[in-house]
Amino acid sequence: MIPIVRRIVAARVPDRATADDLVQETLARVLAAVERIEPGMVEPYAIVTARNVVATMWRDQDRQRRHQHRVVDLRPPELPDEDVLAQEDRHAMAEALTRLSERERDTLLAHEVSGQDTHSLAAELGSTAGAVAAQLNRTRARLRVEYLLAADRVEPPTERCRPVLLALSSGDRRRQREVDAARHLLECELCARLSEPLMGRGRSRDDEVRVAVRVDADVVAARQAARELAARLGFASTDLTEVATAVSEIVRNIVRFADAGEVLVELLDSPRRGIRITARDSGPGIPDVQEALREGYSTYRGLGLGLPGARRLMDEFAVASEPGRGTTVTMTKWREAG
Amino acid sequence: MPGPRLFSILRQGSCLIASIHTALDDSQLLRFQQDLVETIGRDRARGVVIDVAALDVLDSFATSTLRDIGEMARLRGAATVVVGIQPEVAIAMVRLGLRTGVLETALDLEEGLARVDGRLAGAADGRRDR
Ligand SMILES: [Zn+2]
């Protein structure tokens, strides 16, 4: 990911020291958002963030130039920017609220402004507290999207924009996949720009580890991360080595056949304790998964090599692959028998 | 090479002792292979003991790299013994469906050296008999 970010920034910013600062800034923002975006989207997000960071720098420089000009002119200062911003902010929020349905708006205001709790809201609405809470989350996510659109005074250029922005805003990874947010962010300038304020800072979790995969060394990093996390569950050393070996087999495919990907290692509590590894890439995909999975297919050197071996080492194993779009391998080892 | 050494290749008599010091990625394994095969040729070594005790896994790539080394060494007239395969690594290899194939293995360095010496002595006897 870092080389791509460097390339993007260097292509736009000739000064080396400034470029380095902007690369650092980009990486910091990506790291802050990484918990809230699905693995396949880290790279597209890094790309649009790099562009945003560069654009912000140009804007700031431009503003400074205007201010310098003003100082030379000795003109009286204008209204402080903050007041203008606050006015625009309120206007945008009011506009965003009008774009919610009446029921969404009333429920949200009752909860956020009047402080009505979800139980009494549920009673009024003939619903459950859980459903109301979920609906409130969706409404907040929509409000953030509509607020940003209103503040920017833009209408999304395509029909896909709102679903994508909503999926980002709610931090719903499954939905982000369904609407193919990763691809849209690369194609749509508006959504790319708005993605950044929508992602924000996510909470960090200590029961999962992500490893970005690009080069050979990342394969070792991924298998060691899996081993270390699994060790916390008290797996036997034989199991730890089997997990590490399976990760090595699977992740090698990303380096060989896809440009980049990511490995997510998670500790599971239910249905019982275990470790799940999800290896995802945006590579060419495996044309024939069944062929690649065939037992004893040891001379196979194409896409999906090592899949049968890894499957034998793990308790559960699934491959989803779409030609031209990428491959996701999900595999689990349980700590105790089911 | 900056940082700690990834592997070392030491000469002992007509043998080479090649020790891997840490987990290696695929390109590092290939560099190990290249360095070792070059050293075998340069030093006219007759036996090679490869110590893999520090490798965290022996996956399909590492295993085939070791097999390739054994084969290349054989073509240059050297016998290869792999030592230090940890029990859990061996179990994972078997479940993965990997075999070391023609590659000879021994428990530890001492036994590996004895094995290589034996092979060399056997080969020398064979030549005398001819
Ligand atoms: Zn869009």
GROMACS .gro file of C-alpha atoms and ligand atoms in nm:
model
  469
    1MET     CA    1   0.000   0.000   0.000
    2ILE     CA    2   0.280   0.244   0.091
    3PRO     CA    3   0.446   0.233  -0.256
    4ILE     CA    4   0.114   0.322  -0.422
    5VAL     CA    5   0.055   0.610  -0.183
    6ARG     CA    6   0.406   0.735  -0.252
    7ARG     CA    7   0.352   0.717  -0.626
    8ILE     CA    8   0.028   0.910  -0.609
    9VAL     CA    9   0.170   1.183  -0.388
   10ALA     CA   10   0.501   1.208  -0.575
   11ALA     CA   11   0.318   1.248  -0.906
   12ARG     CA   12   0.143   1.556  -0.769
   13VAL     CA   13   0.394   1.706  -0.527
   14PRO     CA   14   0.746   1.764  -0.662
   15ASP     CA   15   0.901   1.868  -0.330
   16ARG     CA   16   1.039   1.557  -0.159
   17ALA     CA   17   1.005   1.668   0.203
   18THR     CA   18   0.646   1.788   0.152
   19ALA     CA   19   0.563   1.465  -0.028
   20ASP     CA   20   0.699   1.261   0.265
   21ASP     CA   21   0.483   1.458   0.508
   22LEU     CA   22   0.176   1.399   0.295
   23VAL     CA   23   0.248   1.027   0.269
   24GLN     CA   24   0.274   1.011   0.649
   25GLU     CA   25  -0.051   1.203   0.684
   26THR     CA   26  -0.224   0.970   0.439
   27LEU     CA   27  -0.106   0.657   0.618
   28ALA     CA   28  -0.214   0.798   0.953
   29ARG     CA   29  -0.564   0.858   0.820
   30VAL     CA   30  -0.586   0.515   0.661
   31LEU     CA   31  -0.473   0.352   0.984
   32ALA     CA   32  -0.735   0.546   1.177
   33ALA     CA   33  -1.011   0.420   0.947
   34VAL     CA   34  -0.891   0.067   0.891
   35GLU     CA   35  -1.121  -0.088   1.150
   36ARG     CA   36  -1.430   0.045   0.982
   37ILE     CA   37  -1.364  -0.059   0.625
   38GLU     CA   38  -1.368  -0.404   0.483
   39PRO     CA   39  -1.027  -0.553   0.398
   40GLY     CA   40  -1.057  -0.531   0.021
   41MET     CA   41  -1.119  -0.163   0.048
   42VAL     CA   42  -0.810  -0.055   0.236
   43GLU     CA   43  -0.615   0.008  -0.078
   44PRO     CA   44  -0.880   0.201  -0.271
   45TYR     CA   45  -0.937   0.403   0.044
   46ALA     CA   46  -0.563   0.475   0.070
   47ILE     CA   47  -0.562   0.592  -0.291
   48VAL     CA   48  -0.850   0.836  -0.250
   49THR     CA   49  -0.715   0.954   0.083
   50ALA     CA   50  -0.379   1.033  -0.077
   51ARG     CA   51  -0.557   1.238  -0.342
   52ASN     CA   52  -0.762   1.417  -0.075
   53VAL     CA   53  -0.460   1.499   0.135
   54VAL     CA   54  -0.280   1.648  -0.163
   55ALA     CA   55  -0.588   1.847  -0.266
   56THR     CA   56  -0.624   1.984   0.089
   57MET     CA   57  -0.263   2.099   0.085
   58TRP     CA   58  -0.314   2.287  -0.243
   59ARG     CA   59  -0.629   2.449  -0.102
   60ASP     CA   60  -0.446   2.560   0.212
   61GLN     CA   61  -0.159   2.706   0.011
   62ASP     CA   62  -0.409   2.887  -0.206
   63ARG     CA   63  -0.578   3.035   0.099
   64GLN     CA   64  -0.243   3.147   0.238
   65ARG     CA   65  -0.163   3.321  -0.088
   66ARG     CA   66  -0.494   3.507  -0.072
   67HIS     CA   67  -0.425   3.609   0.285
   68GLN     CA   68  -0.080   3.736   0.192
   69HIS     CA   69  -0.238   3.941  -0.080
   70ARG     CA   70  -0.481   4.085   0.171
   71VAL     CA   71  -0.203   4.182   0.409
   72VAL     CA   72  -0.024   4.367   0.134
   73ASP     CA   73  -0.348   4.543   0.039
   74LEU     CA   74  -0.407   4.646   0.401
   75ARG     CA   75  -0.777   4.583   0.354
   76PRO     CA   76  -0.988   4.532   0.668
   77PRO     CA   77  -1.032   4.171   0.767
   78GLU     CA   78  -1.351   4.002   0.651
   79LEU     CA   79  -1.596   3.814   0.869
   80PRO     CA   80  -1.413   3.543   1.059
   81ASP     CA   81  -1.431   3.219   0.861
   82GLU     CA   82  -1.573   3.035   1.162
   83ASP     CA   83  -1.900   3.228   1.161
   84VAL     CA   84  -1.956   3.162   0.794
   85LEU     CA   85  -1.875   2.798   0.847
   86ALA     CA   86  -2.112   2.765   1.142
   87GLN     CA   87  -2.393   2.917   0.938
   88GLU     CA   88  -2.327   2.686   0.645
   89ASP     CA   89  -2.307   2.397   0.888
   90ARG     CA   90  -2.650   2.466   1.038
   91HIS     CA   91  -2.799   2.515   0.696
   92ALA     CA   92  -2.656   2.186   0.572
   93MET     CA   93  -2.781   1.999   0.879
   94ALA     CA   94  -3.131   2.146   0.839
   95GLU     CA   95  -3.131   2.050   0.473
   96ALA     CA   96  -3.010   1.699   0.554
   97LEU     CA   97  -3.291   1.653   0.807
   98THR     CA   98  -3.551   1.736   0.542
   99ARG     CA   99  -3.418   1.451   0.331
  100LEU     CA  100  -3.504   1.190   0.596
  101SER     CA  101  -3.850   1.038   0.599
  102GLU     CA  102  -4.086   1.192   0.852
  103ARG     CA  103  -4.080   0.884   1.068
  104GLU     CA  104  -3.698   0.866   1.062
  105ARG     CA  105  -3.670   1.232   1.149
  106ASP     CA  106  -3.924   1.221   1.432
  107THR     CA  107  -3.768   0.914   1.589
  108LEU     CA  108  -3.418   1.058   1.564
  109LEU     CA  109  -3.516   1.395   1.711
  110ALA     CA  110  -3.720   1.231   1.988
  111HIS     CA  111  -3.418   1.024   2.082
  112GLU     CA  112  -3.133   1.271   2.031
  113VAL     CA  113  -3.300   1.601   2.116
  114SER     CA  114  -3.582   1.510   2.356
  115GLY     CA  115  -3.388   1.223   2.511
  116GLN     CA  116  -3.666   0.964   2.475
  117ASP     CA  117  -3.527   0.614   2.530
  118THR     CA  118  -3.551   0.327   2.281
  119HIS     CA  119  -3.793   0.127   2.499
  120SER     CA  120  -4.063   0.393   2.507
  121LEU     CA  121  -4.000   0.471   2.138
  122ALA     CA  122  -4.047   0.102   2.062
  123ALA     CA  123  -4.375   0.098   2.254
  124GLU     CA  124  -4.502   0.397   2.056
  125LEU     CA  125  -4.392   0.254   1.725
  126GLY     CA  126  -4.512  -0.101   1.790
  127SER     CA  127  -4.159  -0.228   1.756
  128THR     CA  128  -3.879  -0.362   1.975
  129ALA     CA  129  -3.605  -0.161   2.145
  130GLY     CA  130  -3.340  -0.347   1.947
  131ALA     CA  131  -3.508  -0.272   1.617
  132VAL     CA  132  -3.543   0.094   1.712
  133ALA     CA  133  -3.175   0.114   1.806
  134ALA     CA  134  -3.077  -0.042   1.474
  135GLN     CA  135  -3.306   0.195   1.289
  136LEU     CA  136  -3.152   0.490   1.475
  137ASN     CA  137  -2.806   0.379   1.366
  138ARG     CA  138  -2.919   0.360   1.004
  139THR     CA  139  -3.079   0.702   1.032
  140ARG     CA  140  -2.764   0.859   1.177
  141ALA     CA  141  -2.563   0.704   0.896
  142ARG     CA  142  -2.805   0.848   0.639
  143LEU     CA  143  -2.800   1.186   0.809
  144ARG     CA  144  -2.420   1.200   0.788
  145VAL     CA  145  -2.436   1.126   0.417
  146GLU     CA  146  -2.709   1.380   0.347
  147TYR     CA  147  -2.533   1.639   0.560
  148LEU     CA  148  -2.211   1.607   0.360
  149LEU     CA  149  -2.399   1.624   0.031
  150ALA     CA  150  -2.590   1.931   0.146
  151ALA     CA  151  -2.276   2.101   0.278
  152ASP     CA  152  -2.112   2.039  -0.058
  153ARG     CA  153  -2.427   2.149  -0.244
  154VAL     CA  154  -2.401   1.851  -0.475
  155GLU     CA  155  -2.630   1.580  -0.597
  156PRO     CA  156  -2.459   1.243  -0.645
  157PRO     CA  157  -2.380   1.183  -1.012
  158THR     CA  158  -2.487   0.817  -1.015
  159GLU     CA  159  -2.754   0.597  -0.861
  160ARG     CA  160  -2.489   0.391  -0.690
  161CYS     CA  161  -2.345   0.682  -0.492
  162ARG     CA  162  -2.600   0.694  -0.208
  163PRO     CA  163  -2.593   0.319  -0.137
  164VAL     CA  164  -2.213   0.328  -0.135
  165LEU     CA  165  -2.195   0.634   0.088
  166LEU     CA  166  -2.452   0.483   0.321
  167ALA     CA  167  -2.257   0.159   0.349
  168LEU     CA  168  -1.943   0.358   0.434
  169SER     CA  169  -2.126   0.580   0.678
  170SER     CA  170  -2.275   0.288   0.870
  171GLY     CA  171  -1.943   0.102   0.871
  172ASP     CA  172  -2.133  -0.204   0.744
  173ARG     CA  173  -1.869  -0.421   0.580
  174ARG     CA  174  -2.111  -0.675   0.440
  175ARG     CA  175  -2.309  -0.398   0.275
  176GLN     CA  176  -1.986  -0.236   0.148
  177ARG     CA  177  -1.911  -0.563  -0.029
  178GLU     CA  178  -2.261  -0.598  -0.167
  179VAL     CA  179  -2.256  -0.254  -0.329
  180ASP     CA  180  -1.891  -0.299  -0.434
  181ALA     CA  181  -1.789   0.020  -0.257
  182ALA     CA  182  -1.421  -0.047  -0.331
  183ARG     CA  183  -1.469  -0.020  -0.705
  184HIS     CA  184  -1.707   0.274  -0.688
  185LEU     CA  185  -1.461   0.479  -0.482
  186LEU     CA  186  -1.204   0.442  -0.757
  187GLU     CA  187  -1.451   0.547  -1.024
  188CYS     CA  188  -1.645   0.824  -0.854
  189GLU     CA  189  -1.470   1.144  -0.760
  190LEU     CA  190  -1.747   1.272  -0.536
  191CYS     CA  191  -1.776   0.955  -0.327
  192ALA     CA  192  -1.398   0.935  -0.306
  193ARG     CA  193  -1.389   1.282  -0.158
  194LEU     CA  194  -1.680   1.222   0.082
  195SER     CA  195  -1.549   0.883   0.193
  196GLU     CA  196  -1.293   1.042   0.416
  197PRO     CA  197  -1.517   1.234   0.657
  198LEU     CA  198  -1.754   0.936   0.659
  199MET     CA  199  -1.497   0.687   0.781
  200GLY     CA  200  -1.370   0.868   1.088
  201ARG     CA  201  -1.178   0.696   1.361
  202GLY     CA  202  -1.278   0.344   1.443
  203ARG     CA  203  -1.235   0.160   1.768
  204SER     CA  204  -0.945  -0.077   1.780
  205ARG     CA  205  -1.005  -0.439   1.866
  206ASP     CA  206  -0.755  -0.665   2.031
  207ASP     CA  207  -0.914  -0.990   1.915
  208GLU     CA  208  -0.831  -0.940   1.552
  209VAL     CA  209  -0.526  -0.857   1.344
  210ARG     CA  210  -0.502  -0.735   0.989
  211VAL     CA  211  -0.201  -0.783   0.770
  212ALA     CA  212  -0.173  -0.609   0.435
  213VAL     CA  213  -0.019  -0.839   0.178
  214ARG     CA  214   0.192  -0.730  -0.112
  215VAL     CA  215   0.535  -0.894  -0.092
  216ASP     CA  216   0.683  -1.225   0.024
  217ALA     CA  217   0.768  -1.092   0.370
  218ASP     CA  218   0.398  -1.024   0.431
  219VAL     CA  219   0.329  -1.398   0.405
  220VAL     CA  220   0.558  -1.456   0.703
  221ALA     CA  221   0.399  -1.165   0.889
  222ALA     CA  222   0.051  -1.307   0.828
  223ARG     CA  223   0.134  -1.659   0.941
  224GLN     CA  224   0.311  -1.529   1.253
  225ALA     CA  225   0.020  -1.300   1.338
  226ALA     CA  226  -0.217  -1.597   1.307
  227ARG     CA  227   0.005  -1.812   1.526
  228GLU     CA  228   0.037  -1.545   1.795
  229LEU     CA  229  -0.335  -1.475   1.808
  230ALA     CA  230  -0.420  -1.847   1.812
  231ALA     CA  231  -0.173  -1.902   2.095
  232ARG     CA  232  -0.391  -1.681   2.313
  233LEU     CA  233  -0.666  -1.944   2.294
  234GLY     CA  234  -0.425  -2.206   2.424
  235PHE     CA  235  -0.410  -2.414   2.105
  236ALA     CA  236  -0.160  -2.702   2.117
  237SER     CA  237   0.168  -2.627   1.940
  238THR     CA  238   0.076  -2.878   1.669
  239ASP     CA  239  -0.240  -2.681   1.599
  240LEU     CA  240  -0.049  -2.353   1.597
  241THR     CA  241   0.193  -2.486   1.337
  242GLU     CA  242  -0.095  -2.619   1.128
  243VAL     CA  243  -0.267  -2.280   1.134
  244ALA     CA  244   0.058  -2.101   1.044
  245THR     CA  245   0.125  -2.347   0.761
  246ALA     CA  246  -0.226  -2.312   0.619
  247VAL     CA  247  -0.197  -1.932   0.629
  248SER     CA  248   0.137  -1.954   0.449
  249GLU     CA  249  -0.014  -2.169   0.174
  250ILE     CA  250  -0.314  -1.943   0.120
  251VAL     CA  251  -0.147  -1.605   0.145
  252ARG     CA  252   0.125  -1.703  -0.101
  253ASN     CA  253  -0.145  -1.691  -0.369
  254ILE     CA  254  -0.205  -1.322  -0.304
  255VAL     CA  255   0.161  -1.235  -0.358
  256ARG     CA  256   0.191  -1.458  -0.664
  257PHE     CA  257  -0.127  -1.383  -0.851
  258ALA     CA  258  -0.285  -1.066  -0.716
  259ASP     CA  259  -0.114  -0.733  -0.672
  260ALA     CA  260  -0.239  -0.685  -0.324
  261GLY     CA  261  -0.467  -0.822  -0.063
  262GLU     CA  262  -0.526  -0.847   0.304
  263VAL     CA  263  -0.544  -1.111   0.572
  264LEU     CA  264  -0.780  -1.076   0.864
  265VAL     CA  265  -0.719  -1.301   1.164
  266GLU     CA  266  -1.001  -1.314   1.418
  267LEU     CA  267  -1.058  -1.496   1.743
  268LEU     CA  268  -1.409  -1.642   1.760
  269ASP     CA  269  -1.630  -1.697   2.062
  270SER     CA  270  -1.929  -1.853   1.899
  271PRO     CA  271  -2.050  -2.112   1.825
  272ARG     CA  272  -1.731  -2.202   2.012
  273ARG     CA  273  -1.379  -2.074   2.052
  274GLY     CA  274  -1.159  -2.078   1.747
  275ILE     CA  275  -0.960  -1.877   1.501
  276ARG     CA  276  -1.080  -1.761   1.164
  277ILE     CA  277  -0.858  -1.642   0.884
  278THR     CA  278  -0.995  -1.446   0.591
  279ALA     CA  279  -0.755  -1.389   0.302
  280ARG     CA  280  -0.889  -1.153   0.043
  281ASP     CA  281  -0.744  -1.016  -0.278
  282SER     CA  282  -0.858  -0.819  -0.578
  283GLY     CA  283  -0.662  -1.036  -0.820
  284PRO     CA  284  -0.765  -1.225  -1.133
  285GLY     CA  285  -0.972  -1.483  -0.945
  286ILE     CA  286  -0.953  -1.861  -0.970
  287PRO     CA  287  -1.115  -1.982  -1.296
  288ASP     CA  288  -1.193  -2.330  -1.164
  289VAL     CA  289  -1.214  -2.349  -0.785
  290GLN     CA  290  -1.314  -2.717  -0.784
  291GLU     CA  291  -1.006  -2.804  -0.988
  292ALA     CA  292  -0.781  -2.602  -0.759
  293LEU     CA  293  -0.935  -2.774  -0.455
  294ARG     CA  294  -0.895  -3.127  -0.589
  295GLU     CA  295  -0.715  -3.353  -0.348
  296GLY     CA  296  -0.366  -3.458  -0.444
  297TYR     CA  297  -0.341  -3.194  -0.708
  298SER     CA  298   0.016  -3.138  -0.602
  299THR     CA  299   0.172  -3.046  -0.933
  300TYR     CA  300  -0.080  -2.768  -0.977
  301ARG     CA  301   0.105  -2.437  -0.999
  302GLY     CA  302  -0.172  -2.203  -1.110
  303LEU     CA  303  -0.410  -1.975  -0.926
  304GLY     CA  304  -0.518  -2.127  -0.599
  305LEU     CA  305  -0.211  -2.341  -0.544
  306GLY     CA  306  -0.191  -2.492  -0.200
  307LEU     CA  307  -0.566  -2.478  -0.143
  308PRO     CA  308  -0.617  -2.854  -0.093
  309GLY     CA  309  -0.332  -2.873   0.156
  310ALA     CA  310  -0.457  -2.576   0.356
  311ARG     CA  311  -0.805  -2.728   0.361
  312ARG     CA  312  -0.666  -3.046   0.515
  313LEU     CA  313  -0.501  -2.844   0.793
  314MET     CA  314  -0.811  -2.649   0.895
  315ASP     CA  315  -1.154  -2.750   1.027
  316GLU     CA  316  -1.357  -2.531   0.795
  317PHE     CA  317  -1.261  -2.399   0.459
  318ALA     CA  318  -1.440  -2.196   0.193
  319VAL     CA  319  -1.329  -2.030  -0.128
  320ALA     CA  320  -1.522  -1.760  -0.310
  321SER     CA  321  -1.372  -1.645  -0.634
  322GLU     CA  322  -1.492  -1.434  -0.919
  323PRO     CA  323  -1.284  -1.413  -1.237
  324GLY     CA  324  -1.147  -1.064  -1.279
  325ARG     CA  325  -1.267  -0.955  -0.935
  326GLY     CA  326  -1.069  -1.148  -0.679
  327THR     CA  327  -1.068  -1.434  -0.435
  328THR     CA  328  -1.163  -1.473  -0.072
  329VAL     CA  329  -1.055  -1.773   0.129
  330THR     CA  330  -1.209  -1.820   0.471
  331MET     CA  331  -1.083  -2.090   0.701
  332THR     CA  332  -1.141  -2.174   1.064
  333LYS     CA  333  -0.983  -2.395   1.325
  334TRP     CA  334  -1.180  -2.469   1.641
  335ARG     CA  335  -1.013  -2.478   1.978
  336GLU     CA  336  -1.227  -2.764   2.101
  337ALA     CA  337  -1.437  -3.023   1.924
  338GLY     CA  338  -1.797  -2.925   1.854
  339MET     CA  339   2.309  -0.770   0.450
  340PRO     CA  340   2.171  -0.540   0.722
  341GLY     CA  341   2.024  -0.679   1.040
  342PRO     CA  342   2.079  -1.026   1.182
  343ARG     CA  343   2.194  -1.297   0.945
  344LEU     CA  344   1.910  -1.504   0.803
  345PHE     CA  345   2.124  -1.810   0.753
  346SER     CA  346   2.486  -1.918   0.766
  347ILE     CA  347   2.688  -2.164   0.561
  348LEU     CA  348   2.996  -2.304   0.737
  349ARG     CA  349   3.254  -2.543   0.608
  350GLN     CA  350   3.362  -2.844   0.811
  351GLY     CA  351   3.606  -3.070   0.630
  352SER     CA  352   3.447  -3.174   0.302
  353CYS     CA  353   3.101  -3.093   0.442
  354LEU     CA  354   2.893  -2.778   0.457
  355ILE     CA  355   2.667  -2.700   0.751
  356ALA     CA  356   2.391  -2.467   0.638
  357SER     CA  357   2.185  -2.328   0.924
  358ILE     CA  358   1.865  -2.128   0.883
  359HIS     CA  359   1.840  -1.885   1.173
  360THR     CA  360   1.483  -1.759   1.149
  361ALA     CA  361   1.154  -1.779   0.957
  362LEU     CA  362   1.233  -1.716   0.590
  363ASP     CA  363   0.998  -1.586   0.325
  364ASP     CA  364   0.996  -1.729  -0.027
  365SER     CA  365   1.253  -1.491  -0.175
  366GLN     CA  366   1.483  -1.542   0.123
  367LEU     CA  367   1.450  -1.919   0.077
  368LEU     CA  368   1.550  -1.879  -0.286
  369ARG     CA  369   1.852  -1.669  -0.186
  370PHE     CA  370   1.946  -1.943   0.063
  371GLN     CA  371   1.916  -2.200  -0.215
  372GLN     CA  372   2.128  -1.996  -0.452
  373ASP     CA  373   2.401  -1.920  -0.195
  374LEU     CA  374   2.416  -2.281  -0.083
  375VAL     CA  375   2.436  -2.433  -0.431
  376GLU     CA  376   2.706  -2.182  -0.527
  377THR     CA  377   2.905  -2.264  -0.215
  378ILE     CA  378   2.876  -2.637  -0.282
  379GLY     CA  379   3.030  -2.582  -0.626
  380ARG     CA  380   3.297  -2.340  -0.511
  381ASP     CA  381   3.409  -2.545  -0.211
  382ARG     CA  382   3.371  -2.879  -0.393
  383ALA     CA  383   3.173  -2.997  -0.091
  384ARG     CA  384   3.082  -3.367  -0.078
  385GLY     CA  385   2.815  -3.343   0.187
  386VAL     CA  386   2.560  -3.084   0.303
  387VAL     CA  387   2.369  -3.074   0.630
  388ILE     CA  388   2.081  -2.827   0.634
  389ASP     CA  389   1.953  -2.732   0.978
  390VAL     CA  390   1.592  -2.614   0.958
  391ALA     CA  391   1.513  -2.618   1.333
  392ALA     CA  392   1.453  -2.239   1.334
  393LEU     CA  393   1.201  -2.247   1.048
  394ASP     CA  394   0.850  -2.182   1.182
  395VAL     CA  395   0.681  -2.385   0.909
  396LEU     CA  396   0.777  -2.615   0.625
  397ASP     CA  397   0.504  -2.535   0.378
  398SER     CA  398   0.487  -2.653   0.018
  399PHE     CA  399   0.730  -2.389  -0.106
  400ALA     CA  400   0.992  -2.447   0.165
  401THR     CA  401   0.968  -2.823   0.115
  402SER     CA  402   1.007  -2.803  -0.260
  403THR     CA  403   1.298  -2.561  -0.219
  404LEU     CA  404   1.474  -2.812   0.008
  405ARG     CA  405   1.401  -3.090  -0.243
  406ASP     CA  406   1.546  -2.874  -0.522
  407ILE     CA  407   1.859  -2.805  -0.317
  408GLY     CA  408   1.901  -3.179  -0.259
  409GLU     CA  409   1.865  -3.247  -0.627
  410MET     CA  410   2.105  -2.970  -0.733
  411ALA     CA  411   2.358  -3.081  -0.473
  412ARG     CA  412   2.329  -3.441  -0.598
  413LEU     CA  413   2.400  -3.324  -0.953
  414ARG     CA  414   2.714  -3.155  -0.824
  415GLY     CA  415   2.819  -3.472  -0.642
  416ALA     CA  416   2.718  -3.381  -0.287
  417ALA     CA  417   2.487  -3.570  -0.050
  418THR     CA  418   2.227  -3.367   0.145
  419VAL     CA  419   2.071  -3.438   0.484
  420VAL     CA  420   1.804  -3.213   0.637
  421VAL     CA  421   1.806  -3.198   1.016
  422GLY     CA  422   1.601  -3.032   1.289
  423ILE     CA  423   1.248  -3.076   1.155
  424GLN     CA  424   1.040  -3.011   1.468
  425PRO     CA  425   0.774  -3.269   1.559
  426GLU     CA  426   0.481  -3.028   1.507
  427VAL     CA  427   0.629  -2.913   1.177
  428ALA     CA  428   0.654  -3.275   1.065
  429ILE     CA  429   0.291  -3.337   1.163
  430ALA     CA  430   0.174  -3.033   0.966
  431MET     CA  431   0.379  -3.146   0.666
  432VAL     CA  432   0.219  -3.489   0.670
  433ARG     CA  433  -0.134  -3.348   0.704
  434LEU     CA  434  -0.057  -3.103   0.426
  435GLY     CA  435   0.032  -3.401   0.210
  436LEU     CA  436   0.398  -3.305   0.168
  437ARG     CA  437   0.679  -3.554   0.145
  438THR     CA  438   1.048  -3.478   0.157
  439GLY     CA  439   1.080  -3.729  -0.127
  440VAL     CA  440   1.435  -3.833  -0.205
  441LEU     CA  441   1.565  -3.594   0.058
  442GLU     CA  442   1.732  -3.764   0.349
  443THR     CA  443   1.647  -3.642   0.699
  444ALA     CA  444   1.802  -3.688   1.042
  445LEU     CA  445   1.704  -3.585   1.392
  446ASP     CA  446   1.977  -3.332   1.467
  447LEU     CA  447   2.306  -3.189   1.347
  448GLU     CA  448   2.519  -3.460   1.503
  449GLU     CA  449   2.322  -3.740   1.347
  450GLY     CA  450   2.312  -3.552   1.016
  451LEU     CA  451   2.688  -3.517   1.006
  452ALA     CA  452   2.730  -3.886   1.092
  453ARG     CA  453   2.490  -3.973   0.811
  454VAL     CA  454   2.677  -3.760   0.558
  455ASP     CA  455   3.012  -3.905   0.673
  456GLY     CA  456   2.867  -4.254   0.633
  457ARG     CA  457   2.745  -4.173   0.285
  458LEU     CA  458   3.085  -4.034   0.189
  459ALA     CA  459   3.266  -4.337   0.332
  460GLY     CA  460   3.023  -4.567   0.149
  461ALA     CA  461   3.081  -4.379  -0.176
  462ALA     CA  462   3.460  -4.397  -0.128
  463ASP     CA  463   3.434  -4.775  -0.063
  464GLY     CA  464   3.226  -4.810  -0.374
  465ARG     CA  465   3.493  -4.636  -0.580
  466ARG     CA  466   3.769  -4.854  -0.436
  467ASP     CA  467   3.571  -5.167  -0.517
  468ARG     CA  468   3.528  -5.067  -0.877
  469ZN      ZN  469  -2.044   0.812  -0.631
   0.00000   0.00000   0.00000
